mmCIF file of C-alpha atoms in Angstrom:
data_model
loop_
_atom_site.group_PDB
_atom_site.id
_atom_site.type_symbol
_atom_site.label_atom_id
_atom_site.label_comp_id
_atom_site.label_asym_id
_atom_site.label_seq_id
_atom_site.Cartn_x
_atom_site.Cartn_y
_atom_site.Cartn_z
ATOM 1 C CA UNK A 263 11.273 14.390 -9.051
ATOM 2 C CA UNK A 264 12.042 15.033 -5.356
ATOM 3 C CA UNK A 265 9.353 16.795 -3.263
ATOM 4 C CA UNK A 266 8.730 18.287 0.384
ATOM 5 C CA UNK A 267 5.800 20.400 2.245
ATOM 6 C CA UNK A 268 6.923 23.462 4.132
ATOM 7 C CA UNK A 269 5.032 24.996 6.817
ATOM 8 C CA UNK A 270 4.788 28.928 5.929
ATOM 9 C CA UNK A 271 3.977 29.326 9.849
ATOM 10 C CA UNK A 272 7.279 27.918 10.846
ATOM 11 C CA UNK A 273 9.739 27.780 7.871
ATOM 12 C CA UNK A 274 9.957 30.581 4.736
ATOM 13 C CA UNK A 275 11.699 27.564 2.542
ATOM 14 C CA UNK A 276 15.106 29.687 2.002
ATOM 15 C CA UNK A 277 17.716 26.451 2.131
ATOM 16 C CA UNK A 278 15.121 24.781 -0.702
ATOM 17 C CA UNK A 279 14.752 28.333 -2.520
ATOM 18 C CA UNK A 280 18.609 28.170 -2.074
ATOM 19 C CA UNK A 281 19.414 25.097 -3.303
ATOM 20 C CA UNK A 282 17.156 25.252 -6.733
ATOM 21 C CA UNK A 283 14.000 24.053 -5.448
ATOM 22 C CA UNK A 284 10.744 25.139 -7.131
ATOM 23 C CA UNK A 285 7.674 26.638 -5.171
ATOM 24 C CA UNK A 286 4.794 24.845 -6.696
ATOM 25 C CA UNK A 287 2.267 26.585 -4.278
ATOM 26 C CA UNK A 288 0.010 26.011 -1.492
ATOM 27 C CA UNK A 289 -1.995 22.922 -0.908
ATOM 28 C CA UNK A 290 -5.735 23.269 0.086
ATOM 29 C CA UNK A 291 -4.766 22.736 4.155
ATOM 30 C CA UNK A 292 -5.991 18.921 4.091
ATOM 31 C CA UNK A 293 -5.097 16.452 5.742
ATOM 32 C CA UNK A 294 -5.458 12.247 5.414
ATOM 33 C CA UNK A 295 -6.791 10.250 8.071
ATOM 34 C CA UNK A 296 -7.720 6.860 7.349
ATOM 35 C CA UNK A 297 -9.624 6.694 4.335
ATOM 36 C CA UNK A 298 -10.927 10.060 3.978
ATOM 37 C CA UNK A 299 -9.364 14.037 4.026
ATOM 38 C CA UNK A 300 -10.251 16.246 6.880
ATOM 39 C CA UNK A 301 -9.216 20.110 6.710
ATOM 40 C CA UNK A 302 -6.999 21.096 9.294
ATOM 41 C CA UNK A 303 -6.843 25.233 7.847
ATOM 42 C CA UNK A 304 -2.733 24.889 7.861
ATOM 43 C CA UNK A 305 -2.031 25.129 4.069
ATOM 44 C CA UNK A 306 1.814 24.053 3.305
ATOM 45 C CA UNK A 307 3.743 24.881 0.398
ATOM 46 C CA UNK A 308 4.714 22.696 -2.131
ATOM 47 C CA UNK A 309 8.197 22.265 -2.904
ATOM 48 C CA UNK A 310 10.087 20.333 -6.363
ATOM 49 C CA UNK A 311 13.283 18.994 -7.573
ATOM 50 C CA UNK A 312 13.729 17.840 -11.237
ATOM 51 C CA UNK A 313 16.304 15.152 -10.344
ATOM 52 C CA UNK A 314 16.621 14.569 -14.313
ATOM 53 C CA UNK A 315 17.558 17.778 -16.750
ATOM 54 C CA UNK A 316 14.313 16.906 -18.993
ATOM 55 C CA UNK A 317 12.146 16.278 -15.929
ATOM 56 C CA UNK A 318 9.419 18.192 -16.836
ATOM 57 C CA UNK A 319 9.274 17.691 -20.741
ATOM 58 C CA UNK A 320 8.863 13.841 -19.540
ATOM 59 C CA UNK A 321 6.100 14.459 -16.862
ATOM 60 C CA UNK A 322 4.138 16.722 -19.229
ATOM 61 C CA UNK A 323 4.194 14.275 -21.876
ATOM 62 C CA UNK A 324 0.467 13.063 -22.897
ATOM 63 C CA UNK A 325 2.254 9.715 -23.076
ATOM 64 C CA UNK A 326 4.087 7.777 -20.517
ATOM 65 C CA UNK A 327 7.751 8.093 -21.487
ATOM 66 C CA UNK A 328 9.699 4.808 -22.566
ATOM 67 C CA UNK A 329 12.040 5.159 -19.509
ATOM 68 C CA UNK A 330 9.695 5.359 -16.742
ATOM 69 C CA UNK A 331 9.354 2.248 -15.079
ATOM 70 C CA UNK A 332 6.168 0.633 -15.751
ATOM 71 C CA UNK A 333 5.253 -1.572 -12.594
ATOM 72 C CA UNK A 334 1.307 -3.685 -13.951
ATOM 73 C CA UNK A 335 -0.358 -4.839 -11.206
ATOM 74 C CA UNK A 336 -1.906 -8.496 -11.777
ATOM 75 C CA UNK A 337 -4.771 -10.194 -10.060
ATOM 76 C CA UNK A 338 -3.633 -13.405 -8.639
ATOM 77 C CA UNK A 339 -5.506 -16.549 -9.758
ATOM 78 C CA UNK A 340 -5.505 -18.244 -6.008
ATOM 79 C CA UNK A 341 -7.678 -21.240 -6.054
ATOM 80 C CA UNK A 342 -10.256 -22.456 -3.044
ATOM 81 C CA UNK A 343 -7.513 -24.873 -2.195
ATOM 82 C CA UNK A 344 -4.504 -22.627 -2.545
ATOM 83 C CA UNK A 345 -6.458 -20.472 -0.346
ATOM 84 C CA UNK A 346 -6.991 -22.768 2.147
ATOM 85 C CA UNK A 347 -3.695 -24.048 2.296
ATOM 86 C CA UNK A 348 -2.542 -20.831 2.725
ATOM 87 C CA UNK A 349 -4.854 -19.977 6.099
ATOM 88 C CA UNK A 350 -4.208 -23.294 7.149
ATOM 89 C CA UNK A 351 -0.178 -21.930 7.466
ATOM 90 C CA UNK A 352 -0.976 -18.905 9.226
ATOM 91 C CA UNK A 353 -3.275 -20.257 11.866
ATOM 92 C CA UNK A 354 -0.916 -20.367 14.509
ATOM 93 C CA UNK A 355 0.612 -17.158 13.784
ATOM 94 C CA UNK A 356 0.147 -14.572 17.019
ATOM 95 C CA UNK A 357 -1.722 -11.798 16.602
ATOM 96 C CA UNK A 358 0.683 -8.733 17.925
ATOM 97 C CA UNK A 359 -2.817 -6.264 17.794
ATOM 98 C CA UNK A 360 -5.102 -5.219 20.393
ATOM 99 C CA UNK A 361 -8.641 -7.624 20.565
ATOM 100 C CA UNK A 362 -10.632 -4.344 20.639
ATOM 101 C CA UNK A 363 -11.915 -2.706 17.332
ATOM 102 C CA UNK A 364 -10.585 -5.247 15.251
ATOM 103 C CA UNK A 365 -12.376 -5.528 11.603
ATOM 104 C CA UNK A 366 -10.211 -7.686 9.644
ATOM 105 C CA UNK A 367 -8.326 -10.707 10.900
ATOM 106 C CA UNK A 368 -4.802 -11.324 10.624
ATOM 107 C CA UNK A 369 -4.560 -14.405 8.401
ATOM 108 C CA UNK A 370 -7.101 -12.217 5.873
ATOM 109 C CA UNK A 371 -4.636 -8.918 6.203
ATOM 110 C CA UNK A 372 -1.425 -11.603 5.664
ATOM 111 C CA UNK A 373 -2.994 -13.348 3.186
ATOM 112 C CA UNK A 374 -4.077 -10.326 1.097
ATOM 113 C CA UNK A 375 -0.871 -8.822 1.380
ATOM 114 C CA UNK A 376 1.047 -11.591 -0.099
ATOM 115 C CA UNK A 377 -1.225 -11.894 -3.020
ATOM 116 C CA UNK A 378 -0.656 -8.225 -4.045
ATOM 117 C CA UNK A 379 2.912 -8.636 -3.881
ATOM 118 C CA UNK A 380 3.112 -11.875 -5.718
ATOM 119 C CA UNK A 381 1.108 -9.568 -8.025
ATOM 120 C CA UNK A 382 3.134 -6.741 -8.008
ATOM 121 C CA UNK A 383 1.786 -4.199 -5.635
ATOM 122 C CA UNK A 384 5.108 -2.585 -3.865
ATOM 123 C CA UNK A 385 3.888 -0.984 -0.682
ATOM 124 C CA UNK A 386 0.951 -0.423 1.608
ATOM 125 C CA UNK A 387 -0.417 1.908 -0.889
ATOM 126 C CA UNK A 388 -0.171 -0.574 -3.648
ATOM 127 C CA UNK A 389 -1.695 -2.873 -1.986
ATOM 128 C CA UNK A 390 -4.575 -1.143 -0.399
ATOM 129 C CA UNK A 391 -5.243 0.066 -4.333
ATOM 130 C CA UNK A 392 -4.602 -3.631 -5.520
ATOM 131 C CA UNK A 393 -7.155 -4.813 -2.816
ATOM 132 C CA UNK A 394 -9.755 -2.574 -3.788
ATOM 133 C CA UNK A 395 -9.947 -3.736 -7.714
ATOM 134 C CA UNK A 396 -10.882 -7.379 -5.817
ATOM 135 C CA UNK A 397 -14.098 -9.068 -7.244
ATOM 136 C CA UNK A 398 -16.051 -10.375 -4.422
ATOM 137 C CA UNK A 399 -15.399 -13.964 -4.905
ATOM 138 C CA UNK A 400 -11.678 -13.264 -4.490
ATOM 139 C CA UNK A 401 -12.434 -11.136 -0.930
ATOM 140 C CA UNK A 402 -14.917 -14.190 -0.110
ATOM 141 C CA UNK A 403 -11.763 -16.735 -0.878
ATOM 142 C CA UNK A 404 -9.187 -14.386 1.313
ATOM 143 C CA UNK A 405 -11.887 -14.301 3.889
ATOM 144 C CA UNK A 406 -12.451 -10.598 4.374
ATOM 145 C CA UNK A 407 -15.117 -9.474 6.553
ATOM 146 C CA UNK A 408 -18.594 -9.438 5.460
ATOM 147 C CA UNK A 409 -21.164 -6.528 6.404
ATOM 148 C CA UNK A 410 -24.546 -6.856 7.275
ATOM 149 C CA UNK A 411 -25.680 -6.250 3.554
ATOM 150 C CA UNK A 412 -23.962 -9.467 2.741
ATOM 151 C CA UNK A 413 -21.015 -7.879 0.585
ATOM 152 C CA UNK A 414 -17.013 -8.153 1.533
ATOM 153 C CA UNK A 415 -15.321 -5.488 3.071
ATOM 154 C CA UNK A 416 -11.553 -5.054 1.859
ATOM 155 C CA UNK A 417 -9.390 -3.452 4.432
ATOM 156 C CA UNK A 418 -8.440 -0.285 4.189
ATOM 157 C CA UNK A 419 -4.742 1.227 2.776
ATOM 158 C CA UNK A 420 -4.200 2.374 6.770
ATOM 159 C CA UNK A 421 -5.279 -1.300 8.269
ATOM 160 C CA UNK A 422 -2.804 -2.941 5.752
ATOM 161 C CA UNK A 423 0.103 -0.167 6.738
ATOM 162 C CA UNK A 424 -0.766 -0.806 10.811
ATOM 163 C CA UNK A 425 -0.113 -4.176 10.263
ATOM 164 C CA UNK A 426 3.140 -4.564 7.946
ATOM 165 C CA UNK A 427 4.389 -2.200 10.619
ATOM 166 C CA UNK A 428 4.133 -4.901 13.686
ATOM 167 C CA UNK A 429 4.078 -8.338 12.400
ATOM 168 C CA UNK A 430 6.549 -10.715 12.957
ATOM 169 C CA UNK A 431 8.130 -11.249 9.849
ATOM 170 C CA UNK A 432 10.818 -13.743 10.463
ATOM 171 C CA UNK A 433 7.520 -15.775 11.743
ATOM 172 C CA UNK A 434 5.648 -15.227 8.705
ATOM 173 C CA UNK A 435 8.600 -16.246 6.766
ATOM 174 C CA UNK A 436 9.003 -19.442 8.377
ATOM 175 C CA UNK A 437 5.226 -20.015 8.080
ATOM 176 C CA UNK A 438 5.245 -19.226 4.589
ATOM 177 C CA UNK A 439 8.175 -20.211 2.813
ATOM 178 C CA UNK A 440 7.387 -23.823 1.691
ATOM 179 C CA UNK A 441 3.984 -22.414 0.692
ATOM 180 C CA UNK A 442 5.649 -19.850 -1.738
ATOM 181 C CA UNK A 443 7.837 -22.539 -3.414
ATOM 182 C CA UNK A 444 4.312 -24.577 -4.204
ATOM 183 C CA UNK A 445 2.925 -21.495 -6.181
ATOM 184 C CA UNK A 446 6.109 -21.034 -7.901
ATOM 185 C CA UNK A 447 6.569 -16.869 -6.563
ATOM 186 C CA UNK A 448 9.047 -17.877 -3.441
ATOM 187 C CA UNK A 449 11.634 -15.046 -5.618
ATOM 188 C CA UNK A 450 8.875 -12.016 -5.647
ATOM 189 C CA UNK A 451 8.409 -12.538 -2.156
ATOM 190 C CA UNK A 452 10.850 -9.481 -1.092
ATOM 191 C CA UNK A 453 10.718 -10.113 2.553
#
């Protein structure tokens, strides 16, 4: 299923109306900013393409159908001296980010990141979901910050986007490769 947003202030949607599109309707006029939705009073309208002739029979379906792709995310076992193999590697990495209004440091973000994906989170979404379902202890080991109330702070789905989007990744490659190969995952690491 293919889908856009359409502005009703700008665009009447006649190309998609055109070219077989459905009008699903308007959203609520929200918008996401960090972790939260603020209203912005701009509804858009919703827009679908079935991309398979029994699209919506399968989508309806109280039960997933056999040939969508099923994609389990696993929690990684990572030991207290996997882990601190691991920060020892990305010590010397450069941090590309400003020093101000930093909450989560660089080796934590790189090091959480690479767990999800080793256990199958694809994306920053993923991975800010996968981070979230974290018991403590595992935060504690992949040294996110700590609040004043004593309890680990995960980052959030935007930190872990900023990030991916201006690290160094032949770096963190380099840094990271023989690492990989001693926990077995150097394939899954899609970088």
């Amino acid at each position: 299923m293919a889908w856009t947003f359409i502005d009703p202030a700008r665009f009447a949607g006649t190309c998609y109306r055109a070219a077989n599109w459905i009008e699903l309707g308007p959203t609520r006029g929200f918008a996401k900013s960090n972790d939260t939705y603020v209203a912005h009073g701009a509804p858009k309208r919703i827009w679908v393409y079935p991309l398979h002739k029994k699209a919506r029979l399968i989508l309806s379906s109280p039960r997933p159908h056999p040939d969508l792709p099923r994609q389990e995310m696993k929690t990684m076992t990572l030991t207290d001296v996997d882990a601190a193999a691991l920060f020892a590697r990305l010590g010397s990495l450069e941090d590309p980010r400003a020093r101000r209004g930093l909450r989560h440091s660089q080796r934590s973000l790189i090091a959480i990141i690479l767990c999800a994906v080793i256990s199958g989170a694809q994306g920053p979404t993923a991975i800010g979901e996968w981070v979230k379902r974290l018991p403590p202890a595992m935060l504690r080991r992949l040294r996110c910050r700590r609040t004043a109330d004593g309890r680990y702070e995960p980052p959030s789905e935007p930190t872990i986007r900023r990030l991916l989007q201006t690290i160094d990744i032949a770096a963190l490659e380099e840094k990271l490769g023989d690492w990989l190969h001693t926990q077995g995952v150097a394939d899954r690491w899609p970088l």
